[in-house]
PDB file of C-alpha atoms in Angstrom:
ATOM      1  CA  UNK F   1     166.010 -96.926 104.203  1.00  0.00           C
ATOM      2  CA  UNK F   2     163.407 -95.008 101.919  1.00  0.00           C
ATOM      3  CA  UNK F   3     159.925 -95.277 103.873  1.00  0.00           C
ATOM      4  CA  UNK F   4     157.121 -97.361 101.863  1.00  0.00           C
ATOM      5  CA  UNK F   5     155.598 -95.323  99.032  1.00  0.00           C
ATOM      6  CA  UNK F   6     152.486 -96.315  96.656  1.00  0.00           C
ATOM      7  CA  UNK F   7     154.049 -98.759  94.097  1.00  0.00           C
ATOM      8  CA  UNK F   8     152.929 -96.257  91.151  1.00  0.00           C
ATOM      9  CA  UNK F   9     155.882 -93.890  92.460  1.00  0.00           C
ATOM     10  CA  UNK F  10     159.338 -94.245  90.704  1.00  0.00           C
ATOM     11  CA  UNK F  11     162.198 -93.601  92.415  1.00  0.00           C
ATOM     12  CA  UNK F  12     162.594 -90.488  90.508  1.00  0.00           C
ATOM     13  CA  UNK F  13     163.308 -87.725  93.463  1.00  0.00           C
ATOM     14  CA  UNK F  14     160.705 -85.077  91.291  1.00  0.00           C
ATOM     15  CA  UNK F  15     157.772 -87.655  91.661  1.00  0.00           C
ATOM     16  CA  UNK F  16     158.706 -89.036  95.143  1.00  0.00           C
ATOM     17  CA  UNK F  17     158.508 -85.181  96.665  1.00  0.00           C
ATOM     18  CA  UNK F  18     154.977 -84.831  94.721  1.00  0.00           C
ATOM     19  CA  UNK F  19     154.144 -88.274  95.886  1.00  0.00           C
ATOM     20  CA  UNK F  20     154.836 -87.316  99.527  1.00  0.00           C
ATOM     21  CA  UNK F  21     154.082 -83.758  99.897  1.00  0.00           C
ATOM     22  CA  UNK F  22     151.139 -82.913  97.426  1.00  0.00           C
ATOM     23  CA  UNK F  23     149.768 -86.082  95.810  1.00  0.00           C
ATOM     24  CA  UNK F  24     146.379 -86.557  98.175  1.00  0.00           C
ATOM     25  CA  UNK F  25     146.894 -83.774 100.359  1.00  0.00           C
ATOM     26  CA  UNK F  26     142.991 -81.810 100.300  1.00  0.00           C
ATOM     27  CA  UNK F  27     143.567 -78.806  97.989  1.00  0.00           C
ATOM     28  CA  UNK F  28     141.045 -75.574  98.668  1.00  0.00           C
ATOM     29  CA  UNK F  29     143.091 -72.991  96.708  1.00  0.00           C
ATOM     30  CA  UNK F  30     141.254 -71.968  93.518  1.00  0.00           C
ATOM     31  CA  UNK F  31     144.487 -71.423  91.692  1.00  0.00           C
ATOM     32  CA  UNK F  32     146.249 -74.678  92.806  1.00  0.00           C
ATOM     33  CA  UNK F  33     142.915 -76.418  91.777  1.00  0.00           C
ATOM     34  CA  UNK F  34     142.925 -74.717  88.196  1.00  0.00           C
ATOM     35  CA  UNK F  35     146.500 -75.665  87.831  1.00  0.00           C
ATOM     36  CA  UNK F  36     146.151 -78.798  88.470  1.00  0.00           C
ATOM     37  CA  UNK F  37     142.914 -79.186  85.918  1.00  0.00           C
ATOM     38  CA  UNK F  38     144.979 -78.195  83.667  1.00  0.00           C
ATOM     39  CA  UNK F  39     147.954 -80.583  84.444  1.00  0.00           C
ATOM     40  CA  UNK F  40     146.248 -83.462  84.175  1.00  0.00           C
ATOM     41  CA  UNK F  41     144.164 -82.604  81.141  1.00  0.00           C
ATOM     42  CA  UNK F  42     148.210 -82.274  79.698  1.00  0.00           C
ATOM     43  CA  UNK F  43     148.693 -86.022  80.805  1.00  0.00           C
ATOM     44  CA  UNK F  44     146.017 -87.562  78.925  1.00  0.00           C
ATOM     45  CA  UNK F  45     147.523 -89.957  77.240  1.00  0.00           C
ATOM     46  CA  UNK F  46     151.139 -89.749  78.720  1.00  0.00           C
ATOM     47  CA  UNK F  47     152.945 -90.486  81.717  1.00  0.00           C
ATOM     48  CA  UNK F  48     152.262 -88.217  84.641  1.00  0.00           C
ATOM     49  CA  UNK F  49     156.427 -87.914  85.308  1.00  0.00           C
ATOM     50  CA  UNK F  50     156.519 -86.184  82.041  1.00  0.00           C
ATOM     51  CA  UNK F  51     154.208 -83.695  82.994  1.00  0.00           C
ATOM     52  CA  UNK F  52     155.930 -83.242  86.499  1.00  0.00           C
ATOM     53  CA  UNK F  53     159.219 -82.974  84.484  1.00  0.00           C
ATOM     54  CA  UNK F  54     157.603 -79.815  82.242  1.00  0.00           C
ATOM     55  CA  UNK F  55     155.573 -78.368  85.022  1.00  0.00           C
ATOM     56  CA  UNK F  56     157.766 -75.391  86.089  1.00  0.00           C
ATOM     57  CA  UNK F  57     158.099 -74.615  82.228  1.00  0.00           C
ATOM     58  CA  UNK F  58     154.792 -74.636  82.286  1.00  0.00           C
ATOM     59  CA  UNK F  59     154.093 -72.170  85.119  1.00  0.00           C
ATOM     60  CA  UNK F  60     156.763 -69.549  83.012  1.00  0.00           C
ATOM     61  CA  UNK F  61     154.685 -70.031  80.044  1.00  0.00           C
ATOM     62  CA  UNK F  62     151.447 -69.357  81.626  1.00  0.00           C
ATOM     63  CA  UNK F  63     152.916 -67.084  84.010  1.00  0.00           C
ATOM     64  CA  UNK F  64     152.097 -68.889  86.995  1.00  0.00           C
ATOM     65  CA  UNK F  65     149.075 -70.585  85.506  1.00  0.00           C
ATOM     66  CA  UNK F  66     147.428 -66.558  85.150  1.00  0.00           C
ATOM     67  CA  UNK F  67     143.728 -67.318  83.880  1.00  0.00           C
ATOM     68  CA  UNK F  68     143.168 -64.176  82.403  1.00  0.00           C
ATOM     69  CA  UNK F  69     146.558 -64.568  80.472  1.00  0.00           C
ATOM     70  CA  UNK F  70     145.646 -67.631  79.408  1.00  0.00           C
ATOM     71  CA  UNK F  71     142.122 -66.935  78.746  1.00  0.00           C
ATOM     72  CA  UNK F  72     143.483 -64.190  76.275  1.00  0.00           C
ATOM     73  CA  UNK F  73     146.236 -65.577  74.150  1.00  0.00           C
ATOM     74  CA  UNK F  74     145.802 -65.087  70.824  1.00  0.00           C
ATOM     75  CA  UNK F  75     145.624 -67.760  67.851  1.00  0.00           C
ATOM     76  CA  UNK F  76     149.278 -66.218  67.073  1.00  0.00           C
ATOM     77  CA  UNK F  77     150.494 -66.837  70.579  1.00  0.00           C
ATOM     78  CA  UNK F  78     149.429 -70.269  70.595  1.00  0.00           C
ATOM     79  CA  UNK F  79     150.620 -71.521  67.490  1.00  0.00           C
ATOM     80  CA  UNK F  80     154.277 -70.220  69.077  1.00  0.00           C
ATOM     81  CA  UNK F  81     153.322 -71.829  72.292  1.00  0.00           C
ATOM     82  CA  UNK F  82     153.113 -75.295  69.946  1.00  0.00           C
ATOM     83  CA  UNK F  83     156.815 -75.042  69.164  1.00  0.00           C
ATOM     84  CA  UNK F  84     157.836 -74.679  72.702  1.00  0.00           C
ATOM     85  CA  UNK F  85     159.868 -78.256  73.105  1.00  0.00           C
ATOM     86  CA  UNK F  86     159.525 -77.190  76.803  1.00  0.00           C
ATOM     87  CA  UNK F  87     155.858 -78.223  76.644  1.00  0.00           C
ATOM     88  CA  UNK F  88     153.483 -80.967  75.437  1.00  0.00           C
ATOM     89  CA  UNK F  89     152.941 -79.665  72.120  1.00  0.00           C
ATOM     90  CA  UNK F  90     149.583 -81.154  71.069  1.00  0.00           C
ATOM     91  CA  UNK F  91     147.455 -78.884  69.405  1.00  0.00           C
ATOM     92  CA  UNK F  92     144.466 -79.899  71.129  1.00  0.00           C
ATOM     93  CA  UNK F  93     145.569 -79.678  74.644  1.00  0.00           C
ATOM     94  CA  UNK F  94     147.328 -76.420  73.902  1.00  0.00           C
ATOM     95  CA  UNK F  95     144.414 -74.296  72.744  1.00  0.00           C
ATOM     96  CA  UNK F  96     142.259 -76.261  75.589  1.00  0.00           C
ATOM     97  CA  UNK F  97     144.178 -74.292  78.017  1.00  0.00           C
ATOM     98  CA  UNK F  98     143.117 -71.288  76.587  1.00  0.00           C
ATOM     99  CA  UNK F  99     139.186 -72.449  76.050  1.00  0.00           C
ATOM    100  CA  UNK F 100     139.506 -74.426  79.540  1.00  0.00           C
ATOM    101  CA  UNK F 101     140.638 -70.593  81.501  1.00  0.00           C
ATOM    102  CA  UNK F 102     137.769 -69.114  79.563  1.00  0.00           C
ATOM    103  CA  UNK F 103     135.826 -71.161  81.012  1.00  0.00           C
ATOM    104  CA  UNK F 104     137.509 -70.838  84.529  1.00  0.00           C
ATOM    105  CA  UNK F 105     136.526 -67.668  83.970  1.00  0.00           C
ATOM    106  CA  UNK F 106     132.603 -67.693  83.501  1.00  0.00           C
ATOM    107  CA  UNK F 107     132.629 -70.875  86.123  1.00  0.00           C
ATOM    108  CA  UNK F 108     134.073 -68.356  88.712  1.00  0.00           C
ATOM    109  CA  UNK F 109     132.128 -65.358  88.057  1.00  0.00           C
ATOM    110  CA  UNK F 110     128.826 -67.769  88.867  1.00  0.00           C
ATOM    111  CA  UNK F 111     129.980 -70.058  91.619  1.00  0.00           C
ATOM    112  CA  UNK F 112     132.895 -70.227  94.258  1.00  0.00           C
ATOM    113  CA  UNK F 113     135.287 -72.658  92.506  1.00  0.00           C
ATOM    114  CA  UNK F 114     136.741 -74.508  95.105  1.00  0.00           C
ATOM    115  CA  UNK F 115     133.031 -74.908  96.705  1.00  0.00           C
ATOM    116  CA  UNK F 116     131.873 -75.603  93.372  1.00  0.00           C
ATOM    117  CA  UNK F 117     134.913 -78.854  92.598  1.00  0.00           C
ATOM    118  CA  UNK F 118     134.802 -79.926  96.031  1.00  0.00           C
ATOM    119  CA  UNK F 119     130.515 -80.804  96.116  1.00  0.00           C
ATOM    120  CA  UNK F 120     131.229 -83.928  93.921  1.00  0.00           C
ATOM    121  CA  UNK F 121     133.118 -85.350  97.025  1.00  0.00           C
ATOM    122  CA  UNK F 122     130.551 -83.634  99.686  1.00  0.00           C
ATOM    123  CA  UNK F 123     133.078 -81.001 100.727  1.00  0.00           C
ATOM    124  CA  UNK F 124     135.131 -83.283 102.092  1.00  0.00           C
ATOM    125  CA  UNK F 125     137.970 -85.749 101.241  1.00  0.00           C
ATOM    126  CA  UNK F 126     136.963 -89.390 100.239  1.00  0.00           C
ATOM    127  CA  UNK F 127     139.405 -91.787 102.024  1.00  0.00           C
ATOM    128  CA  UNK F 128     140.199 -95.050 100.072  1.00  0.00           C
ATOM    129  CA  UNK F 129     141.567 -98.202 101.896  1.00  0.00           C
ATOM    130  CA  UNK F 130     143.003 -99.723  99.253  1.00  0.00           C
ATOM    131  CA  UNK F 131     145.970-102.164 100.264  1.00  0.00           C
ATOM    132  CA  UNK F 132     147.214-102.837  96.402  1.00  0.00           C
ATOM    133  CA  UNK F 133     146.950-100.358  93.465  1.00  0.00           C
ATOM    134  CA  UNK F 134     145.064-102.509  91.413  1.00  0.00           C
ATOM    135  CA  UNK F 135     142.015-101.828  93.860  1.00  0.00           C
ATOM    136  CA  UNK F 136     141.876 -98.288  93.258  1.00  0.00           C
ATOM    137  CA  UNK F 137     139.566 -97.192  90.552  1.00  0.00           C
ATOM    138  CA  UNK F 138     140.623 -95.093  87.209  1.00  0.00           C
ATOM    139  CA  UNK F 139     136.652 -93.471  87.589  1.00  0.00           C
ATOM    140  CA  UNK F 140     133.962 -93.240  89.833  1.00  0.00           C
ATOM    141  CA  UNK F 141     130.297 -92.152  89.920  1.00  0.00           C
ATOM    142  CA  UNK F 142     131.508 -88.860  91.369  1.00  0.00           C
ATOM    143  CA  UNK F 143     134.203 -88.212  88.878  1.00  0.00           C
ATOM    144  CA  UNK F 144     131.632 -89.010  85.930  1.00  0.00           C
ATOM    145  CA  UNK F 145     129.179 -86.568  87.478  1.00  0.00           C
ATOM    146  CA  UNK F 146     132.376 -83.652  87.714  1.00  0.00           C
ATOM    147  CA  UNK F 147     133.294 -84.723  84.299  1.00  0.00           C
ATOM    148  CA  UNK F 148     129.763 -84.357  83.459  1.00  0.00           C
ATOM    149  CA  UNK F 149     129.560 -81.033  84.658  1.00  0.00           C
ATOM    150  CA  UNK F 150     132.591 -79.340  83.584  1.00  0.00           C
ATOM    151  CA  UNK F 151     131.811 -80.484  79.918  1.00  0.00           C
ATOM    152  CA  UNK F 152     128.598 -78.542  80.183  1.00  0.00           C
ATOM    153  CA  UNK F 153     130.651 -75.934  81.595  1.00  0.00           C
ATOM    154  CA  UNK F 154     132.477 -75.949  78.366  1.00  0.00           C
ATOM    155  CA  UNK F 155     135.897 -76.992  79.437  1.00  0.00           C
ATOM    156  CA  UNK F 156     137.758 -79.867  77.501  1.00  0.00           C
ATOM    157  CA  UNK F 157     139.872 -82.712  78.645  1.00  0.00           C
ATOM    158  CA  UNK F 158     137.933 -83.749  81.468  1.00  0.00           C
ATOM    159  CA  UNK F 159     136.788 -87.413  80.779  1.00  0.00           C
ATOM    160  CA  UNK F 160     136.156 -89.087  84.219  1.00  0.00           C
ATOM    161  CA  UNK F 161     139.531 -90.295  84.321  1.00  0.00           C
ATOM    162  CA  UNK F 162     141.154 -87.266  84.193  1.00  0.00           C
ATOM    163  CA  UNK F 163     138.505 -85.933  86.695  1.00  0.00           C
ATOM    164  CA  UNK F 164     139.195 -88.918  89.093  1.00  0.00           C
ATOM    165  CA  UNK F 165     142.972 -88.493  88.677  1.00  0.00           C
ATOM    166  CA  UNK F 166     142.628 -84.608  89.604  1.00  0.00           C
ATOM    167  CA  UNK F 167     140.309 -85.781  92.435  1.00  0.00           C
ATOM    168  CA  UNK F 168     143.087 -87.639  93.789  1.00  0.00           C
ATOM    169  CA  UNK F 169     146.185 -85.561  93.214  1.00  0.00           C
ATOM    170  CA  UNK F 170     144.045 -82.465  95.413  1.00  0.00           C
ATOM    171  CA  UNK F 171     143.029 -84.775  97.790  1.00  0.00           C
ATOM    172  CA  UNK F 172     139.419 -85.106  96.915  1.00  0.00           C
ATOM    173  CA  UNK F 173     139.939 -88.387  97.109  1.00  0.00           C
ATOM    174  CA  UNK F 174     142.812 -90.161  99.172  1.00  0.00           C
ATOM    175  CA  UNK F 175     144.005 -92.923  97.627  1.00  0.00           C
ATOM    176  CA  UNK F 176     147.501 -94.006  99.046  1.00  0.00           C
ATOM    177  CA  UNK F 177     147.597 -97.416  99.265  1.00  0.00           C
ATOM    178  CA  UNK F 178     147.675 -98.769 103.245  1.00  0.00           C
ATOM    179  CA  UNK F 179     150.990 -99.919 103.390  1.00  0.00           C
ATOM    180  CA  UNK F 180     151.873 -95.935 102.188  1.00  0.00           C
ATOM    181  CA  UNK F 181     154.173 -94.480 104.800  1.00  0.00           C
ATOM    182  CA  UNK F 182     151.526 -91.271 103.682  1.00  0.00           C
ATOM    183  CA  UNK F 183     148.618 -93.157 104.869  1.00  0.00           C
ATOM    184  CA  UNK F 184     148.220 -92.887 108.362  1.00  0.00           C
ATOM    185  CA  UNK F 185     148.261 -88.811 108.056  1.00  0.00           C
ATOM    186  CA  UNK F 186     146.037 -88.866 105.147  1.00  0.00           C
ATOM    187  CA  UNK F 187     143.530 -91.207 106.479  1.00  0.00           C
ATOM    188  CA  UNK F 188     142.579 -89.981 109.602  1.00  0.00           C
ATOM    189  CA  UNK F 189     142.524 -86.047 108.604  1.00  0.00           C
TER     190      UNK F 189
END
């Protein structure tokens, strides 16, 4: 029998392993953190299985989600990058990566990034208790402030929703549902 999972979770294998073995889990790698910025800026507006389902594409395009790469593709390289099926080919989100790792960039030459993400949460994980998923919210005060801040910072795609949807994929925020089989793990740290 398949242990109790949030009721977002499909029973897609690909989303049950990120379910189970990174959705939640507290993130302090810089380059995990980026990546994941930039994943869920890719989702707005879409499912989050079809960005699972390009991910590794993604990581070969990047190569390995390389700031300065990204931060230096050309106009050229991007409009080739658009007819990449392998991708989300939206214009908007594709030369965001490039302005978002530019801004990567100048955020990490003045603060330590992972310090820097992880203040809007006090340094430490957030723990929800939520028993259903309708009590979880899409946005929070802290995820408008990050949102907020990263704007200023220059990047793009960060509304608060996105922000509070990377704050709980990292594991900012923990917000498996109690009746999660991930739960107990997650909750008490």
């Amino acid at each position: 029998m398949d242990p109790v999972r949030c009721s977002w979770c499909s029973e897609d294998p690909l989303y049950q392993r990120y379910h189970d073995e990174e959705w939640g889990v507290p993130c302090r790698d810089a380059d995990s953190l980026f990546e994941m910025l930039m994943l869920e800026g890719f989702q707005a507006g879409l499912s989050w299985i079809t960005v699972l389902r390009k991910r590794e594409h993604y990581r070969q395009v990047y190569r390995g989600f390389d700031i300065a790469f990204m931060a230096s593709q050309s106009d050229d390289e991007l409009q080739a990058l658009l007819q990449d099926p392998g991708i989300i080919r939206n214009r908007l989100k594709v030369y965001g990566a490039r302005r978002n790792a530019r801004a990567w960039q100048r955020l990490c030459a003045e603060h330590e990034p992972v310090e820097w993400l992880w203040q809007f949460v006090g340094g430490q994980p957030r723990i929800g208790h939520a028993a259903t998923l309708g009590e979880i919210p899409t946005q929070t005060a802290e995820a408008k402030a990050m949102s907020k801040a990263l704007q200023k910072a220059d990047f793009t795609f960060v509304g608060p929703t996105i922000c509070y949807a990377f704050m709980q994929a990292t594991g900012m925020v923990m917000d498996h549902t109690t009746d999660c089989h991930c739960y107990p793990a997650l909750a008490s740290g």
